Amino acid sequence: AQSVTQLGSHVSVSEGALVLLRCNYSSSVPPYLFWYVQYPNQGLQLLLKYTSAATLVKGINGFEAEFKKSETSFHLTKPSAHMSDAAEYFCAVEGGNDYKLSFGAGTTVTVRA
Amino acid sequence: DTGVSQNPRHKITKRGQNVTFRCDPISEHNRLYWYRQTLGQGPEFLTYFQNEAQLEKSRLLSDRFSAERPKGSFSTLEIQRTEQGDSAMYLCASSSKSPQETQYFGPGTRLLVL
């Protein structure tokens, strides 16, 4: 079975500051890992995904994430926060042929002017 | 590419009533998924289809819930005898056949059971 844990349900950053969202996974098979963003009253939009190619994955809107097998982590970062980054972020894992995604509880990002 | 669409976007119903939601996936995608998201939580898997075949159902999907995907195109999710605990956002996603292919999500249907 696959699962993810997102550390911190809420993160507040200043505009221009580093955004760091933490995700740790548990998987009995080599995982596929995803970060999605959700704006209020909307569906989920893919930011980036890890599928066993490069361990450093670049996504949209300046986000990137690094897969660290030894730490079972897939943390999401953005060097400089923008007001438009205020949203809820979800880490998800898919295990092999399981197809379904298992999501973390989410981290809400607030950006201060 | 018009994306995944869901209708209605919002539904308010009284306890005990039946409701039906519709999802139209991206046209070339043969996999379709339903998830449920309650307030403050991540989405939880309910069921998925490959073409018209329903291949997996979560234990969350009680016998009051039924999903169909006739002809492998759009899908419907019906909840019979709704309960207040059914209040949630119901999300639909679609993807192509390969593992690790991106699931593209629709905007969701928000259900409120009074």
XYZ file of C-alpha atoms in Angstrom:
227
model
C 0.000 0.000 0.000
C 1.097 3.526 -0.719
C 0.650 6.640 1.409
C 2.017 10.137 1.806
C 2.432 12.431 4.774
C 2.576 16.175 4.318
C 4.295 17.915 7.198
C 2.579 21.158 8.086
C -1.024 21.851 7.224
C -0.345 25.550 6.774
C 2.681 27.508 5.583
C 2.924 31.299 5.547
C 5.673 33.007 3.556
C 6.524 36.546 2.536
C 6.367 37.503 -1.107
C 9.793 36.785 -2.615
C 10.753 34.263 0.066
C 11.479 30.563 -0.389
C 8.524 28.200 -0.422
C 9.227 24.728 1.003
C 6.484 22.129 1.292
C 7.378 18.756 2.769
C 6.161 15.360 1.617
C 7.240 11.925 2.782
C 5.959 8.781 1.138
C 5.578 5.146 1.949
C 5.494 2.637 -0.858
C 6.146 -1.059 -1.219
C 7.055 -0.611 -4.881
C 9.013 2.089 -6.719
C 6.656 5.021 -6.525
C 5.422 7.595 -8.938
C 5.036 10.902 -7.109
C 3.020 13.975 -7.937
C 2.398 17.471 -6.650
C -0.929 19.091 -7.424
C -2.202 22.597 -6.647
C -5.816 23.458 -5.894
C -7.240 26.971 -5.958
C -10.492 27.679 -4.084
C -13.511 25.897 -5.518
C -11.504 24.418 -8.347
C -10.153 21.016 -9.303
C -6.539 19.950 -9.024
C -3.836 21.078 -11.423
C -0.621 19.116 -11.863
C 2.534 20.999 -10.860
C 5.050 18.226 -11.519
C 5.606 14.482 -11.360
C 8.419 12.036 -10.675
C 8.457 8.866 -12.745
C 11.935 7.407 -12.019
C 13.846 9.514 -14.518
C 15.708 12.538 -13.092
C 15.511 12.912 -9.326
C 15.185 16.685 -9.600
C 11.918 17.473 -11.310
C 10.987 20.889 -12.639
C 7.354 21.859 -12.922
C 5.180 24.764 -13.845
C 5.156 28.209 -12.239
C 8.789 27.917 -11.083
C 8.242 24.951 -8.757
C 10.580 22.001 -8.481
C 10.854 18.895 -6.322
C 13.631 16.480 -5.479
C 13.095 12.738 -5.046
C 15.280 11.346 -2.247
C 14.898 7.607 -1.911
C 17.074 7.380 1.203
C 14.804 9.856 2.989
C 11.573 8.697 1.273
C 10.888 12.344 0.565
C 9.641 14.455 -2.316
C 9.690 18.035 -1.052
C 8.402 20.887 -3.207
C 10.253 24.203 -3.452
C 10.021 27.539 -5.176
C 12.829 30.067 -4.723
C 10.657 33.177 -4.696
C 7.006 33.192 -3.681
C 4.447 35.185 -5.616
C 1.035 36.274 -4.414
C -0.528 33.968 -7.001
C 1.055 30.959 -5.251
C -1.508 31.191 -2.459
C -3.399 27.914 -2.752
C -3.590 24.394 -1.342
C -0.927 21.919 -2.381
C -1.254 18.156 -2.394
C 1.397 15.488 -2.643
C 0.257 12.168 -4.105
C 1.737 8.733 -4.743
C 0.852 6.057 -7.268
C 2.331 2.637 -6.779
C 3.175 0.707 -9.911
C 0.090 -0.805 -11.472
C -2.166 0.479 -8.742
C -3.251 3.433 -10.886
C -5.144 5.220 -8.147
C -3.545 8.187 -6.420
C -3.171 8.366 -2.652
C -3.078 11.978 -1.497
C -1.717 13.681 1.536
C -3.926 15.929 3.632
C -2.647 19.032 1.881
C -0.714 22.169 2.828
C -2.296 25.585 2.550
C 0.118 28.298 1.456
C -0.469 31.923 2.399
C 1.705 34.628 0.841
C 2.192 37.876 2.760
C 2.806 41.109 0.879
C -8.605 19.851 -25.740
C -11.460 21.060 -23.583
C -10.330 19.318 -20.405
C -12.399 17.283 -17.975
C -15.830 18.716 -17.324
C -18.251 17.951 -14.510
C -21.889 18.795 -14.022
C -23.447 20.152 -11.991
C -20.815 22.239 -10.216
C -22.949 22.547 -7.129
C -25.799 20.456 -5.765
C -27.876 21.005 -2.651
C -30.238 18.225 -1.699
C -32.214 17.001 1.253
C -31.270 13.916 3.170
C -32.775 10.816 1.633
C -32.892 12.138 -1.920
C -30.965 10.616 -4.822
C -28.406 12.641 -6.766
C -26.483 11.976 -9.968
C -23.299 13.637 -11.160
C -21.798 13.544 -14.623
C -18.189 13.590 -15.770
C -16.968 14.066 -19.327
C -13.292 13.077 -19.631
C -10.704 14.264 -22.108
C -11.801 12.598 -25.321
C -8.784 10.367 -25.982
C -8.443 9.164 -22.381
C -9.620 5.642 -21.664
C -9.189 5.764 -17.872
C -11.626 7.639 -15.673
C -11.451 8.057 -11.891
C -13.765 9.314 -9.171
C -12.450 10.814 -5.934
C -14.159 12.373 -2.929
C -12.694 15.311 -1.044
C -14.009 16.439 2.317
C -13.151 19.775 3.880
C -9.531 20.061 4.896
C -8.561 16.690 3.444
C -6.939 15.387 0.309
C -8.985 13.558 -2.294
C -9.796 9.912 -1.579
C -10.113 7.343 -4.323
C -13.593 5.960 -4.935
C -13.486 3.995 -8.181
C -12.012 3.845 -11.640
C -12.880 2.681 -15.136
C -10.835 1.514 -18.040
C -13.050 2.127 -21.013
C -16.490 0.891 -19.886
C -15.189 -1.606 -17.324
C -15.227 -0.648 -13.647
C -11.973 -2.188 -12.429
C -11.750 -1.161 -8.795
C -14.029 0.154 -6.089
C -12.911 1.570 -2.762
C -14.452 0.375 0.472
C -15.584 4.000 0.784
C -18.065 3.282 -1.986
C -21.007 1.912 -0.041
C -23.923 0.149 -1.718
C -25.696 3.511 -1.926
C -23.126 4.615 -4.485
C -23.058 3.421 -8.065
C -20.942 4.527 -10.985
C -21.276 3.777 -14.661
C -19.413 4.554 -17.826
C -21.552 3.395 -20.716
C -19.698 3.076 -24.008
C -16.491 4.156 -22.336
C -17.201 7.836 -22.716
C -18.823 9.971 -20.006
C -19.413 8.614 -16.532
C -22.127 9.091 -13.936
C -21.914 8.755 -10.174
C -25.209 8.237 -8.371
C -25.770 8.443 -4.652
C -29.020 6.984 -3.384
C -30.669 7.946 -0.098
C -28.144 10.688 0.572
C -26.867 11.258 4.087
C -25.303 14.368 5.604
C -21.970 12.556 5.648
C -22.056 12.454 1.861
C -21.478 16.211 1.740
C -18.176 16.654 -0.053
C -16.528 17.646 -3.306
C -16.702 14.860 -5.879
C -13.808 15.004 -8.305
C -13.449 13.240 -11.619
C -10.138 12.673 -13.385
C -9.058 11.015 -16.591
C -5.819 9.690 -17.992
C -4.452 7.618 -20.816
C -3.700 3.938 -20.334
C -0.078 3.862 -19.190
C 0.903 3.790 -15.507
C 2.230 7.082 -14.138
C 0.326 8.970 -16.779
C -0.966 12.241 -15.428
C -4.508 12.256 -14.120
C -6.250 15.431 -15.246
C -8.929 16.623 -12.868
C -12.219 18.312 -13.510
C -13.495 21.253 -11.438
C -15.537 18.977 -9.185
C -19.148 18.826 -8.015
C -19.740 20.179 -4.549
C -22.570 18.337 -2.793
C -24.339 19.648 0.280
C -26.847 17.364 1.965
C -29.207 19.164 4.330
